[in-house]
Structure formats: structure tokens, C-alpha cells
Coordinates of C-alpha atoms and ligand atoms in Angstrom, one line a residue:
M21 CA 0.0 0.0 0.0
D22 CA 1.2 3.6 -0.8
Y23 CA 1.5 6.4 1.7
L24 CA 2.3 10.1 1.3
Q25 CA 5.2 11.8 3.2
I26 CA 4.9 15.5 3.5
E27 CA 7.4 18.0 5.0
G28 CA 5.6 20.9 6.4
I29 CA 6.0 24.7 6.8
K30 CA 6.5 25.2 3.1
S31 CA 5.1 28.1 1.2
L32 CA 3.9 27.3 -2.3
N33 CA 4.0 29.3 -5.5
G34 CA 2.9 28.7 -9.1
T35 CA 0.1 27.3 -11.2
I36 CA -2.0 24.1 -10.9
K37 CA -4.0 22.7 -13.8
I38 CA -7.4 21.4 -12.6
S39 CA -8.6 18.1 -14.0
G40 CA -12.0 17.1 -15.2
A41 CA -14.6 16.5 -12.4
K42 CA -14.8 13.0 -11.1
N43 CA -18.5 13.5 -10.0
A44 CA -19.4 14.8 -13.5
S45 CA -17.5 12.0 -15.3
L46 CA -19.3 9.2 -13.4
P47 CA -22.9 9.9 -14.5
L48 CA -21.7 10.9 -18.0
I49 CA -19.9 7.6 -18.4
A50 CA -23.1 5.8 -17.2
M51 CA -25.0 7.9 -19.7
T52 CA -23.2 6.1 -22.6
I53 CA -25.5 3.1 -21.9
L54 CA -28.3 5.2 -23.5
A55 CA -26.3 5.8 -26.7
K56 CA -26.5 4.0 -30.1
N57 CA -23.1 5.3 -31.1
S58 CA -19.7 5.1 -29.5
V59 CA -19.2 8.1 -27.3
N60 CA -16.0 10.2 -27.1
I61 CA -15.4 11.8 -23.7
K62 CA -12.6 14.3 -23.2
N63 CA -11.0 15.9 -20.1
L64 CA -11.5 12.8 -17.9
P65 CA -9.6 12.8 -14.6
N66 CA -7.0 10.0 -14.1
V67 CA -8.5 8.7 -10.9
A68 CA -9.4 5.3 -9.6
D69 CA -13.2 5.8 -9.5
I70 CA -13.3 6.4 -13.3
K71 CA -11.3 3.2 -13.9
T72 CA -13.7 1.3 -11.6
L73 CA -16.8 2.5 -13.6
L74 CA -15.1 1.7 -16.9
K75 CA -14.3 -1.8 -15.6
L76 CA -17.9 -2.2 -14.6
L77 CA -19.1 -1.3 -18.1
S78 CA -16.5 -3.6 -19.6
N79 CA -17.7 -6.4 -17.4
L80 CA -21.2 -5.8 -18.8
G81 CA -19.8 -6.1 -22.3
A82 CA -19.1 -2.5 -23.4
K83 CA -15.9 -1.6 -25.2
C84 CA -14.0 1.2 -23.3
D85 CA -10.8 2.6 -24.8
F86 CA -9.2 4.8 -22.2
L87 CA -6.2 6.9 -23.3
E88 CA -4.8 9.4 -20.8
D89 CA -7.6 12.0 -20.4
R90 CA -10.1 10.6 -22.9
V91 CA -12.2 7.5 -23.4
V92 CA -14.3 6.1 -26.2
V93 CA -17.2 4.0 -24.8
D94 CA -19.2 1.8 -27.1
T95 CA -22.1 0.2 -25.3
A96 CA -23.6 -1.4 -28.5
T97 CA -22.0 -4.7 -27.3
L98 CA -23.3 -4.3 -23.8
T99 CA -25.5 -7.4 -23.0
E100 CA -25.0 -8.2 -19.3
T101 CA -27.4 -6.3 -17.0
K102 CA -26.0 -7.3 -13.6
A103 CA -23.6 -5.0 -11.7
T104 CA -21.9 -7.4 -9.2
Y105 CA -20.9 -7.0 -5.6
D106 CA -17.2 -7.1 -6.2
I107 CA -17.3 -3.8 -8.1
V108 CA -20.2 -2.0 -6.4
K109 CA -18.6 -2.6 -2.9
T110 CA -15.5 -0.6 -4.1
M111 CA -17.6 2.3 -5.4
R112 CA -21.1 3.3 -4.4
A113 CA -21.5 5.5 -7.5
S114 CA -21.9 2.2 -9.4
I115 CA -25.6 2.6 -8.6
L116 CA -25.6 5.1 -11.5
V117 CA -25.9 2.3 -14.0
L118 CA -29.3 1.2 -12.5
G119 CA -31.4 3.9 -14.3
P120 CA -29.8 3.6 -17.7
I121 CA -29.7 -0.2 -17.8
L122 CA -33.2 -0.5 -16.6
T123 CA -34.6 2.0 -19.1
R124 CA -32.7 0.5 -22.0
F125 CA -33.1 -3.3 -21.3
G126 CA -36.2 -3.4 -19.1
H127 CA -34.4 -5.2 -16.3
C128 CA -31.3 -4.7 -14.2
E129 CA -29.6 -6.1 -11.1
V130 CA -27.2 -4.0 -9.0
S131 CA -25.6 -5.0 -5.8
L132 CA -27.0 -2.9 -3.0
P133 CA -24.2 -0.5 -1.9
G134 CA -23.5 -1.1 1.8
G135 CA -22.7 1.4 4.5
C136 CA -20.1 4.1 3.9
A137 CA -17.4 5.8 6.0
I138 CA -19.3 9.2 5.9
G139 CA -22.8 8.0 6.6
Q140 CA -25.6 5.5 5.9
R141 CA -26.2 6.7 2.4
P142 CA -29.4 4.9 1.5
I143 CA -30.7 4.7 -2.1
D144 CA -34.4 4.5 -1.2
L145 CA -35.1 7.7 -3.2
H146 CA -33.7 6.3 -6.4
L147 CA -35.8 3.1 -6.0
K148 CA -39.0 4.9 -5.0
A149 CA -38.7 7.1 -8.1
L150 CA -38.1 4.1 -10.4
E151 CA -41.2 2.4 -8.9
Q152 CA -43.2 5.5 -9.6
M153 CA -42.0 5.1 -13.3
G154 CA -43.5 1.6 -13.3
A155 CA -40.5 -0.6 -12.3
K156 CA -41.0 -3.6 -10.1
I157 CA -38.2 -3.6 -7.5
K158 CA -37.2 -6.4 -5.1
I159 CA -34.2 -6.6 -2.8
K160 CA -32.9 -10.2 -2.9
A161 CA -29.6 -11.7 -1.8
G162 CA -28.0 -8.3 -1.5
Y163 CA -29.1 -7.1 -4.9
V164 CA -31.6 -4.6 -6.2
Q165 CA -33.6 -6.5 -8.8
A166 CA -35.5 -4.1 -11.0
S167 CA -37.7 -4.9 -14.0
A168 CA -39.9 -2.9 -16.3
P169 CA -40.5 -5.3 -19.3
N170 CA -42.6 -2.7 -21.2
G171 CA -40.3 0.1 -20.4
L172 CA -40.5 2.9 -17.9
K173 CA -43.3 5.5 -18.0
G174 CA -42.9 9.2 -17.4
C175 CA -44.5 10.5 -14.2
N176 CA -44.3 13.2 -11.5
I177 CA -41.5 12.6 -9.0
I178 CA -41.0 14.7 -5.9
F179 CA -37.8 13.9 -4.1
D180 CA -38.2 14.0 -0.3
K181 CA -34.6 15.2 -0.1
I182 CA -32.2 16.6 -2.7
T183 CA -30.0 13.8 -4.0
V184 CA -27.3 14.2 -6.6
T185 CA -26.8 10.7 -7.9
G186 CA -30.6 10.1 -7.4
T187 CA -31.4 13.0 -9.7
A188 CA -28.8 11.8 -12.3
N189 CA -30.2 8.2 -12.2
I190 CA -33.8 9.3 -12.7
V191 CA -32.9 11.8 -15.4
M192 CA -31.1 9.0 -17.3
A193 CA -34.0 6.6 -16.7
A194 CA -36.5 9.2 -17.9
A195 CA -34.4 9.9 -21.1
L196 CA -35.5 6.6 -22.7
A197 CA -38.9 6.4 -20.9
T198 CA -42.3 6.8 -22.6
G199 CA -43.7 10.3 -22.0
K200 CA -42.9 13.2 -19.8
T201 CA -41.1 12.9 -16.4
T202 CA -41.1 15.8 -14.0
I203 CA -38.6 15.8 -11.1
T204 CA -39.3 18.3 -8.3
N205 CA -36.6 19.1 -5.7
A206 CA -34.0 18.0 -8.2
A207 CA -30.3 18.5 -7.5
R208 CA -28.8 21.7 -9.1
E209 CA -25.1 20.7 -8.9
P210 CA -23.0 21.7 -12.0
E211 CA -22.4 17.9 -12.5
V212 CA -26.1 17.3 -12.8
V213 CA -26.5 20.4 -15.1
Q214 CA -23.8 19.0 -17.4
L215 CA -25.5 15.6 -17.6
C216 CA -28.8 17.3 -18.6
E217 CA -27.1 19.6 -21.1
I218 CA -25.4 16.7 -22.9
L219 CA -28.7 14.7 -23.0
N220 CA -30.5 17.8 -24.2
A221 CA -28.0 18.2 -27.0
S222 CA -28.4 14.5 -27.9
G223 CA -32.1 14.7 -28.7
V224 CA -33.7 14.3 -25.2
T225 CA -35.6 17.5 -24.5
I226 CA -35.0 18.6 -20.9
E227 CA -36.6 21.8 -19.5
G228 CA -35.6 23.6 -16.3
I229 CA -31.9 22.6 -16.5
G230 CA -30.1 24.1 -13.4
T231 CA -33.4 24.6 -11.5
A232 CA -35.1 22.4 -8.9
I233 CA -37.8 21.3 -11.4
L234 CA -36.6 19.2 -14.3
T235 CA -38.9 18.1 -17.1
I236 CA -37.6 15.3 -19.3
Y237 CA -39.3 14.1 -22.5
G238 CA -38.4 10.5 -23.0
T239 CA -37.6 8.8 -26.4
S240 CA -39.8 5.7 -25.8
Q241 CA -36.8 3.4 -25.6
E242 CA -35.1 4.8 -28.8
L243 CA -31.4 5.0 -28.2
I244 CA -29.8 8.4 -28.7
N245 CA -26.8 9.8 -30.6
I246 CA -24.3 11.5 -28.2
K247 CA -21.6 13.7 -29.7
E248 CA -18.1 14.2 -28.3
F249 CA -18.0 16.3 -25.2
S250 CA -15.5 17.5 -22.6
I251 CA -16.0 17.1 -18.8
I252 CA -16.3 20.3 -16.7
P253 CA -13.4 21.1 -14.4
D254 CA -13.5 19.6 -10.9
R255 CA -14.8 22.3 -8.5
I256 CA -13.8 20.3 -5.4
E257 CA -10.3 19.7 -6.6
A258 CA -10.1 23.5 -7.3
G259 CA -11.5 24.3 -3.9
T260 CA -9.0 22.0 -2.2
Y261 CA -6.1 23.8 -3.9
L262 CA -7.6 27.2 -3.0
C263 CA -7.6 26.1 0.6
G264 CA -3.9 25.0 0.0
G265 CA -3.1 28.6 -1.0
A266 CA -5.0 30.0 1.9
I267 CA -3.5 27.7 4.6
T268 CA 0.1 28.1 3.4
K269 CA -0.4 31.8 2.7
S270 CA 0.8 31.3 -0.8
E271 CA -0.3 32.9 -4.1
L272 CA -1.5 30.1 -6.4
T273 CA -3.2 30.2 -9.8
L274 CA -5.6 27.5 -10.9
E275 CA -6.1 26.9 -14.6
N276 CA -8.9 25.1 -16.4
T277 CA -11.4 26.0 -13.7
K278 CA -14.7 27.7 -13.5
A279 CA -15.1 30.3 -10.7
E280 CA -18.9 30.3 -11.2
H281 CA -19.1 26.8 -9.8
L282 CA -17.2 27.8 -6.7
G283 CA -19.3 30.7 -5.5
A284 CA -19.9 29.5 -1.9
V285 CA -16.3 28.3 -1.5
I286 CA -14.8 31.6 -2.7
A287 CA -17.2 33.6 -0.6
K288 CA -16.0 31.7 2.6
L289 CA -12.4 32.2 1.6
E290 CA -13.0 35.9 1.2
E291 CA -14.6 36.0 4.7
M292 CA -11.4 34.4 5.9
G293 CA -9.4 37.2 4.4
S294 CA -8.3 36.0 0.9
T295 CA -8.8 38.0 -2.2
F296 CA -9.0 36.7 -5.8
K297 CA -8.4 37.5 -9.4
I298 CA -10.8 35.6 -11.6
T299 CA -10.8 35.1 -15.4
K300 CA -13.0 32.9 -17.6
N301 CA -10.8 29.8 -17.0
S302 CA -8.6 30.7 -14.1
I303 CA -8.6 31.7 -10.4
T304 CA -5.7 33.3 -8.6
I305 CA -5.8 33.4 -4.8
Y306 CA -4.0 36.1 -2.8
P307 CA -4.2 34.8 0.7
S308 CA -4.2 37.1 3.8
Q309 CA -1.4 36.8 6.3
V310 CA -4.0 36.6 9.1
I311 CA -6.7 34.0 8.6
K312 CA -10.1 35.0 10.1
P313 CA -12.4 32.4 11.7
V314 CA -15.5 31.4 9.8
K315 CA -19.0 29.9 10.3
I316 CA -20.0 27.2 7.7
I317 CA -23.1 25.1 7.2
T318 CA -22.9 22.5 4.5
Q319 CA -25.8 22.5 2.0
E320 CA -26.8 21.4 -1.4
Y321 CA -25.6 23.5 -4.4
P322 CA -25.4 26.4 -4.6
G323 CA -24.8 26.3 -0.9
F324 CA -21.5 25.4 0.7
P325 CA -20.5 21.9 -0.5
T326 CA -20.1 19.0 2.0
D327 CA -17.2 17.9 -0.2
M328 CA -15.3 21.0 1.0
Q329 CA -16.1 20.7 4.7
A330 CA -13.0 18.7 5.7
Q331 CA -10.6 21.0 3.9
F332 CA -12.1 24.2 5.5
L333 CA -11.9 22.4 8.9
A334 CA -8.2 22.0 8.3
L335 CA -7.9 25.7 7.3
A336 CA -9.9 26.8 10.4
T337 CA -7.2 25.3 12.6
Q338 CA -4.9 28.1 11.3
A339 CA -7.5 30.9 11.8
D340 CA -7.1 33.4 14.6
G341 CA -10.2 32.6 16.6
T342 CA -13.1 30.1 16.8
S343 CA -14.7 28.7 13.8
I344 CA -18.0 26.7 13.7
I345 CA -18.6 24.1 11.0
E346 CA -21.9 22.3 10.8
E347 CA -22.3 19.2 8.6
R348 CA -25.9 18.9 7.3
L349 CA -25.6 16.3 4.6
F350 CA -23.9 13.2 6.0
E351 CA -24.2 12.1 9.6
N352 CA -20.6 10.8 10.1
R353 CA -18.5 13.1 8.0
F354 CA -16.1 14.1 10.7
M355 CA -13.6 11.2 10.7
H356 CA -10.8 13.6 9.9
V357 CA -11.3 15.4 13.2
S358 CA -9.6 12.8 15.3
E359 CA -6.6 12.6 12.9
L360 CA -6.3 16.4 12.9
Q361 CA -6.4 16.4 16.7
R362 CA -3.5 13.9 16.7
M363 CA -1.6 16.7 14.8
G364 CA -2.4 19.2 17.5
A365 CA -5.6 20.8 16.3
E366 CA -8.1 22.0 18.9
I367 CA -11.5 20.8 17.8
S368 CA -14.5 19.8 19.8
L369 CA -17.3 17.9 18.2
N370 CA -20.9 18.1 19.3
G371 CA -23.1 16.0 17.0
N372 CA -22.9 17.5 13.6
V373 CA -21.1 20.7 14.7
A374 CA -17.4 21.1 15.0
T375 CA -15.9 24.0 16.9
V376 CA -12.4 24.7 15.9
S377 CA -10.2 26.9 18.1
G378 CA -7.3 28.5 16.3
K379 CA -4.6 29.1 15.7
S380 CA -2.9 25.8 16.5
Q381 CA 0.7 25.0 15.8
L382 CA 0.3 21.6 14.1
S383 CA 3.0 19.0 14.2
G384 CA 3.7 16.2 11.7
A385 CA 2.4 12.7 12.7
D386 CA 1.4 9.4 11.3
V387 CA -2.2 9.8 10.3
M388 CA -4.8 7.7 8.5
A389 CA -6.9 8.8 5.5
T390 CA -10.5 7.7 6.1
D391 CA -12.4 9.0 3.1
L392 CA -11.6 11.0 0.0
R393 CA -12.1 14.6 1.2
A394 CA -10.9 13.7 4.8
S395 CA -7.6 12.7 3.2
S396 CA -7.2 16.0 1.4
A397 CA -7.8 17.8 4.7
L398 CA -4.8 15.9 6.2
V399 CA -2.7 16.9 3.2
L400 CA -3.5 20.6 3.8
A401 CA -2.8 20.2 7.5
A402 CA 0.5 18.5 6.8
L403 CA 1.7 21.4 4.5
V404 CA 1.7 23.7 7.6
S405 CA 2.8 21.2 10.2
E406 CA 6.2 21.3 11.9
G407 CA 8.1 18.2 10.8
T408 CA 7.1 15.2 8.7
T409 CA 3.6 13.8 8.3
N410 CA 2.9 10.3 6.9
I411 CA -0.6 9.9 5.5
H412 CA -1.6 6.3 5.3
R413 CA -4.3 4.6 3.3
I414 CA -4.1 7.1 0.5
Y415 CA -6.1 4.8 -1.8
H416 CA -9.0 7.1 -0.7
L417 CA -7.1 10.1 -2.3
D418 CA -6.4 8.2 -5.4
R419 CA -10.1 7.6 -5.9
G420 CA -10.7 11.3 -6.6
Y421 CA -7.6 13.5 -6.9
D422 CA -5.7 13.3 -10.2
S423 CA -1.9 13.4 -9.7
L424 CA -2.2 15.2 -6.4
E425 CA 1.5 14.8 -5.4
Q426 CA 2.8 15.9 -8.9
K427 CA 0.5 18.9 -8.8
L428 CA 1.6 20.0 -5.3
K429 CA 5.2 19.3 -6.1
G430 CA 4.9 21.5 -9.1
V431 CA 4.1 24.5 -6.8
G432 CA 6.9 23.7 -4.4
A433 CA 5.5 21.2 -1.8
K434 CA 7.8 18.6 -0.4
I435 CA 5.6 15.5 -0.9
T436 CA 6.6 12.0 -1.8
R437 CA 4.7 8.8 -2.4
L438 CA 6.2 5.8 -0.6
K439 CA 5.4 2.1 -0.1
E440 CA 4.4 0.9 3.4
Ligands
LIG29 C1 -22.9 12.8 -4.3 O1 -23.2 11.7 -3.6 C2 -21.4 12.9 -4.5 N1 -21.0 11.7 -5.2 C3 -20.7 13.0 -3.2 O2 -19.3 13.2 -3.4 C4 -21.3 14.3 -2.5 O3 -20.7 14.3 -1.2 C5 -22.8 14.2 -2.4 O4 -23.4 14.0 -3.7 C6 -23.4 15.5 -1.8 O5 -23.0 16.6 -2.6 C7 -21.0 11.6 -6.5 O6 -21.5 12.5 -7.2 C8 -20.5 10.3 -7.2 P1 -26.8 12.5 -2.2 P2 -24.7 11.1 -3.5 O7 -27.6 11.4 -2.8 O8 -25.4 11.4 -4.7 C9 -29.5 11.2 1.5 C10 -17.0 12.9 -3.0 O9 -16.3 13.1 -2.0 N2 -30.1 10.3 0.5 O10 -26.9 13.8 -2.9 O11 -24.6 9.7 -3.0 C11 -28.0 10.9 1.7 O12 -27.9 10.0 2.7 C12 -18.4 12.3 -2.7 O13 -16.7 13.0 -4.1 C13 -31.2 9.5 1.0 O14 -31.6 9.6 2.2 O15 -25.3 12.0 -2.3 C14 -27.5 12.3 2.1 O16 -27.8 12.6 3.4 C15 -18.7 11.7 -1.4 N3 -31.8 8.6 0.2 C16 -28.3 13.2 1.2 O17 -29.5 12.5 0.8 C17 -31.3 8.4 -1.1 O18 -31.9 7.6 -1.9 C18 -27.6 13.7 0.0 O19 -27.0 12.5 -0.7 C19 -30.3 9.2 -1.6 C20 -29.7 10.1 -0.7

């Protein structure tokens, strides 16, 4: 197993190129199941989760040619309709194939994703919506067994909660359904917006893109023609490196990024004292020498993203004063707290609220990555710690950060990947 060794107290300087968004790529790769042509996808991030989903599609019979940052996916040869436990257990987002396979083939089996480090993460809302569209669903032997022999039917769906992959799954299911589907309380994340835009450009009329009410006009099981497209930049990767600039008090420029997807993140960094220069495709952070404390509540887009909570918690350890961070999306997304405490951070946890007392002098330690974003918080903390930090179990980081150590090395960090 690999681990990362980071020497702290380094200031950084330079430019980082942001990769394509993992959480946009996953539904867009699943979307190729709806296509009659082979689909060319550009600007894919080189991360483990993408390879896992491509492996799942290959196991189902699709042809996937993955070359650096692009892939050509041909699902014409896809005949299997069962996503097995061995893959789904490694990546919950495998559930994204349920909607597309069911709507195309009239049946699908997907291993039920189990619990997760950050919370229970049920998929009841995905299943309830598919049932409303006419699917018969059984849970048997650890699998979701779904069938709709005569195809799915459009209907009105009101999500009890906003769900990102739930919205993506149902949008894809509705794309080949018969009639009109309306989703109320739909997710508005940029990744969902891109999925809707690509489907819309491929002949599936979708109204209300980017709003909480989506209307999808299905093609009655006719497969669609999807033209080449490029994945949007990863806003969470960009947000993480902006926190890297803020915590090390270093001027950094991010290229291939879209500031309009980072409104809440940039606003909080401004409250903490940083200023920014923003162009169409780049963001430069000018950090303040004194970091101000902050109050954060995680929310669905366009609110402050839960996927940036851990990184801001690390940053808050370096603020002068007390920050309050409330996690509203996932019940157990504070596993990084105990690792940060081991590095000297002063954090008290009360339910879903973390109170961070700054400024703490952190010191390097052996710490354990527990989930993807928790891992990046440890990297940020390590950059400003005295001495050496060894971050173990970095397979979590590799799931979602493309070339993290090369990118950080490129701006001057002392970071090395080693074998346990
Ligand atoms: C997506 O997960 C992202 N994953 C997550 O990113 C992100 O943290 C999350 O959205 C929230 O923004 C991908 O896009 C692949 P949800 P998802 O369904 O879709 C509850 C990362 O670090 N819920 O929007 O699984 C759920 O428990 C990851 O890149 C139900 O109750 O999240 C949670 O409390 C981690 N029933 C809330 O809704 C359901 O059927 C939002 O979850 C579905 C969800």
C-alpha cells in the first residue's frame, strides 16, 4: 500500500491545472448506456473511480478505450445487466448504472451498496422514483432486482430530499422512458447540469436545467446519438487547492477552472481574508497573512458543499479565533477530526457541529486517511505542520484526486509517495 510523506511549513507558488470533475464523469460515463453510437469523452480525470466504472461497463460487455484523459465508450455490445458486488462494494456510485440499464433493457440487477465511512447513504429515493415510473423492485440476496418489461413510463416525481446521484439516475431513466417525467426538488449541482445539457444536445428535450424542477421528454426506448464532449473542471479539486493557497499563505493560480461553480467556496475564503483574481478559466488566490475564523453550514448546491467541509476544517485550525462548522448532509463526515487532533488541532465535536479553536501549531504525525475529502484535509494540515507527516491509506485520495502529489510538487511542496 502507498502512503504520502509531506514535509511541512512550506510556502507554495505557481500554477496548478485542474482536471475534469470526477463527479461529473461518473454519471456521464453511465449515460453512454443510452447511446446508439460510440461516445468520445474528453478531459477525464485520471482517478481510480473512473477506472472502476469503466471496468464495470467492460464487465457488462461494453468496449472502453481509455487513453490518458479521454475515453471512447461503445455500449452497442453491452448485453449483461448485472452489476456485481465485487465492483459495487468498491464504489457506491456504481448505482448510477441502474437507471440507464433498466430503461434500455427493461431489467437490471445492481448489488446494493453497503454502508459508507461518511454515513448510511441509502438509495431509497432512487428506488422509489423508479417504482413510480412503473418498475417492479425487489431486494434479494444483497441485490436490487428491477424490472420494467414494457419500459419505464414518465410521471411526476417529488424527491423528499435533494439527491445528486438520485437525480442523475432518474434523469437517465427518464431519457428513454415513454412520456414526460417531472422531477421536483432536483439537485442543481453543476455535474447534474452537465448531464442534462449533454442529454438535451443528444435529442432528449429537458426543460428547467439548473433549476429544482426538471422536465424530461423520453424517447420511448429509442437509443440516442451522443456527440463528443468534454468534462467540466473539478470544482472540489479546485476548492481544495484554493484552501492549499490560503492555509500556506501562498499565491496560487488554478487553470482550467470555473469560478462560477465555486461561489460559496470563494465567498467563505473571502470572509477568511483571501482575495481573488478571476478570469474565464482561471482563479488566482491572494491569501491574507492573518486568517479570520468562519461559520460554515454545508448545504446542497449552490450552498457550501459538504465535499469541501473537511478542507475548511483544516484551514480553520490556522485561523485566529473560533470557527463553527456544521455538517448537514452526512451524519458521520467528521472522521478527519480525530486525525487532525493527533496533529495538534483543537477541535470539539458536538453531534454534527465542529468547533475549531485557532490558531494551533500543528505537528507532523502518522495519520490515516478515512475517506476521499478527509484525506485532502490531512494533506492541507501536513503542509503547515512542523516536521514530517505520513498519511496512510491514500487509496482514498487516489479515488478522486488526479496526480495530487505531482500537482503539489509543481508548486513547491515537499511531498513523496512511498510504499508501506
Ligand atoms: C454525491 O453523492 C457525490 N458523489 C458526493 O461526493 C457528495 O458528497 C454528495 O453527492 C453530496 O453533494 C457523486 O457525485 C458520485 P446524495 P450522493 O444522494 O449522490 C440522502 C465525494 O467526496 N439520501 O446527494 O450519493 C443521503 O444519505 C463524494 O466526491 C437518502 O436519504 O449523495 C444524504 O444525506 C462523497 N436517500 C443526502 O441524501 C437516497 O436515496 C444527499 O446525498 C439518496 C440520498
